Amino acid sequence: MIDPKKIEDIAKQIGNAIPPQVRQFADEVEAKVKQVLQSKLAELDFVSREEFDVQRQVLLRTREKLEKLEQQLAALMAEKTQDLKSQPLPSSDQE
């Protein structure tokens, strides 16, 4: 997720950009901006770097397993094809 310190820094920067005449409301504005940022960022579908890395590893392992299964299937199909080719055809001499 987004670092709360970053959100606080952004809110503070926006609060500091307020003209001096309105500075008395800066704390209130800063709090509101922080609240809105947290709310909107929470709506987004972010994952932490740790979650991303874990899912990446799962995907890599799954891909490796799939490749092995594809190789096994190809070998079995080749074996089956070879078996079918080596079997004699049934005779059509039915008298």
PDB file of C-alpha atoms in Angstrom:
ATOM      1  CA  MET A   1       0.000   0.000   0.000  1.00  0.00           C
ATOM      2  CA  ILE A   2       0.923   3.655  -0.106  1.00  0.00           C
ATOM      3  CA  ASP A   3       3.088   4.819   2.774  1.00  0.00           C
ATOM      4  CA  PRO A   4       0.965   6.941   5.180  1.00  0.00           C
ATOM      5  CA  LYS A   5       3.978   9.233   5.613  1.00  0.00           C
ATOM      6  CA  LYS A   6       3.857  10.032   1.878  1.00  0.00           C
ATOM      7  CA  ILE A   7       0.163  10.909   2.120  1.00  0.00           C
ATOM      8  CA  GLU A   8       0.893  13.131   5.091  1.00  0.00           C
ATOM      9  CA  ASP A   9       3.721  14.856   3.176  1.00  0.00           C
ATOM     10  CA  ILE A  10       1.473  15.495   0.168  1.00  0.00           C
ATOM     11  CA  ALA A  11      -1.270  16.885   2.396  1.00  0.00           C
ATOM     12  CA  LYS A  12       1.280  19.108   4.160  1.00  0.00           C
ATOM     13  CA  GLN A  13       2.627  20.424   0.829  1.00  0.00           C
ATOM     14  CA  ILE A  14      -0.873  21.309  -0.287  1.00  0.00           C
ATOM     15  CA  GLY A  15      -1.505  22.977   3.072  1.00  0.00           C
ATOM     16  CA  ASN A  16       1.718  25.000   2.751  1.00  0.00           C
ATOM     17  CA  ALA A  17       0.692  26.204  -0.707  1.00  0.00           C
ATOM     18  CA  ILE A  18      -2.315  27.977   0.790  1.00  0.00           C
ATOM     19  CA  PRO A  19      -2.026  31.796   0.882  1.00  0.00           C
ATOM     20  CA  PRO A  20      -1.206  33.352   4.303  1.00  0.00           C
ATOM     21  CA  GLN A  21      -4.669  34.906   4.584  1.00  0.00           C
ATOM     22  CA  VAL A  22      -6.157  31.464   4.608  1.00  0.00           C
ATOM     23  CA  ARG A  23      -3.376  29.873   6.674  1.00  0.00           C
ATOM     24  CA  GLN A  24      -5.649  29.577   9.714  1.00  0.00           C
ATOM     25  CA  PHE A  25      -7.584  26.951   7.825  1.00  0.00           C
ATOM     26  CA  ALA A  26      -4.434  25.143   6.698  1.00  0.00           C
ATOM     27  CA  ASP A  27      -4.628  22.467   9.378  1.00  0.00           C
ATOM     28  CA  GLU A  28      -8.250  21.811   8.540  1.00  0.00           C
ATOM     29  CA  VAL A  29      -7.501  21.701   4.813  1.00  0.00           C
ATOM     30  CA  GLU A  30      -4.487  19.447   5.395  1.00  0.00           C
ATOM     31  CA  ALA A  31      -6.588  17.006   7.400  1.00  0.00           C
ATOM     32  CA  LYS A  32      -9.322  17.012   4.746  1.00  0.00           C
ATOM     33  CA  VAL A  33      -6.828  16.482   1.900  1.00  0.00           C
ATOM     34  CA  LYS A  34      -5.240  13.627   3.824  1.00  0.00           C
ATOM     35  CA  GLN A  35      -8.648  12.073   4.397  1.00  0.00           C
ATOM     36  CA  VAL A  36      -9.631  12.395   0.724  1.00  0.00           C
ATOM     37  CA  LEU A  37      -6.284  10.988  -0.465  1.00  0.00           C
ATOM     38  CA  GLN A  38      -6.545   7.989   1.839  1.00  0.00           C
ATOM     39  CA  SER A  39     -10.130   7.389   0.799  1.00  0.00           C
ATOM     40  CA  LYS A  40      -9.424   7.570  -2.936  1.00  0.00           C
ATOM     41  CA  LEU A  41      -6.254   5.500  -2.723  1.00  0.00           C
ATOM     42  CA  ALA A  42      -8.117   2.851  -0.730  1.00  0.00           C
ATOM     43  CA  GLU A  43     -10.602   2.563  -3.608  1.00  0.00           C
ATOM     44  CA  LEU A  44      -7.800   1.692  -6.014  1.00  0.00           C
ATOM     45  CA  ASP A  45      -6.787  -1.918  -6.389  1.00  0.00           C
ATOM     46  CA  PHE A  46      -3.183  -1.719  -5.160  1.00  0.00           C
ATOM     47  CA  VAL A  47      -1.154  -4.574  -3.771  1.00  0.00           C
ATOM     48  CA  SER A  48       1.946  -4.336  -1.668  1.00  0.00           C
ATOM     49  CA  ARG A  49       5.329  -5.118  -3.180  1.00  0.00           C
ATOM     50  CA  GLU A  50       5.537  -8.165  -0.925  1.00  0.00           C
ATOM     51  CA  GLU A  51       2.182  -9.485  -2.196  1.00  0.00           C
ATOM     52  CA  PHE A  52       3.270  -8.827  -5.773  1.00  0.00           C
ATOM     53  CA  ASP A  53       6.548 -10.715  -5.286  1.00  0.00           C
ATOM     54  CA  VAL A  54       4.772 -13.675  -3.680  1.00  0.00           C
ATOM     55  CA  GLN A  55       2.268 -13.894  -6.541  1.00  0.00           C
ATOM     56  CA  ARG A  56       5.081 -13.577  -9.068  1.00  0.00           C
ATOM     57  CA  GLN A  57       6.853 -16.571  -7.511  1.00  0.00           C
ATOM     58  CA  VAL A  58       3.618 -18.576  -7.522  1.00  0.00           C
ATOM     59  CA  LEU A  59       3.136 -17.750 -11.195  1.00  0.00           C
ATOM     60  CA  LEU A  60       6.711 -18.758 -12.053  1.00  0.00           C
ATOM     61  CA  ARG A  61       6.335 -22.112 -10.253  1.00  0.00           C
ATOM     62  CA  THR A  62       2.999 -22.700 -11.978  1.00  0.00           C
ATOM     63  CA  ARG A  63       4.536 -21.917 -15.362  1.00  0.00           C
ATOM     64  CA  GLU A  64       7.386 -24.376 -14.681  1.00  0.00           C
ATOM     65  CA  LYS A  65       4.899 -27.098 -13.735  1.00  0.00           C
ATOM     66  CA  LEU A  66       2.859 -26.404 -16.865  1.00  0.00           C
ATOM     67  CA  GLU A  67       5.951 -26.667 -19.076  1.00  0.00           C
ATOM     68  CA  LYS A  68       6.871 -30.013 -17.473  1.00  0.00           C
ATOM     69  CA  LEU A  69       3.331 -31.309 -17.974  1.00  0.00           C
ATOM     70  CA  GLU A  70       3.388 -30.188 -21.616  1.00  0.00           C
ATOM     71  CA  GLN A  71       6.658 -32.085 -22.127  1.00  0.00           C
ATOM     72  CA  GLN A  72       5.236 -35.193 -20.458  1.00  0.00           C
ATOM     73  CA  LEU A  73       2.098 -34.998 -22.595  1.00  0.00           C
ATOM     74  CA  ALA A  74       4.140 -34.611 -25.785  1.00  0.00           C
ATOM     75  CA  ALA A  75       6.267 -37.628 -24.806  1.00  0.00           C
ATOM     76  CA  LEU A  76       3.186 -39.745 -24.055  1.00  0.00           C
ATOM     77  CA  MET A  77       1.552 -38.735 -27.325  1.00  0.00           C
ATOM     78  CA  ALA A  78       4.723 -39.574 -29.259  1.00  0.00           C
ATOM     79  CA  GLU A  79       4.910 -42.934 -27.481  1.00  0.00           C
ATOM     80  CA  LYS A  80       1.270 -43.666 -28.257  1.00  0.00           C
ATOM     81  CA  THR A  81       1.746 -42.706 -31.909  1.00  0.00           C
ATOM     82  CA  GLN A  82       4.791 -44.975 -32.099  1.00  0.00           C
ATOM     83  CA  ASP A  83       2.809 -47.845 -30.537  1.00  0.00           C
ATOM     84  CA  LEU A  84      -0.017 -47.394 -33.035  1.00  0.00           C
ATOM     85  CA  LYS A  85       2.404 -47.362 -35.963  1.00  0.00           C
ATOM     86  CA  SER A  86       4.125 -50.554 -34.798  1.00  0.00           C
ATOM     87  CA  GLN A  87       0.893 -52.530 -34.386  1.00  0.00           C
ATOM     88  CA  PRO A  88      -0.150 -54.623 -37.391  1.00  0.00           C
ATOM     89  CA  LEU A  89      -3.319 -53.551 -39.106  1.00  0.00           C
ATOM     90  CA  PRO A  90      -6.263 -55.878 -38.556  1.00  0.00           C
ATOM     91  CA  SER A  91      -6.726 -58.152 -41.551  1.00  0.00           C
ATOM     92  CA  SER A  92      -9.778 -57.661 -43.684  1.00  0.00           C
ATOM     93  CA  ASP A  93      -9.871 -61.350 -44.671  1.00  0.00           C
ATOM     94  CA  GLN A  94     -13.108 -62.433 -43.135  1.00  0.00           C
ATOM     95  CA  GLU A  95     -14.283 -65.458 -45.117  1.00  0.00           C
TER      96      GLU A  95
END
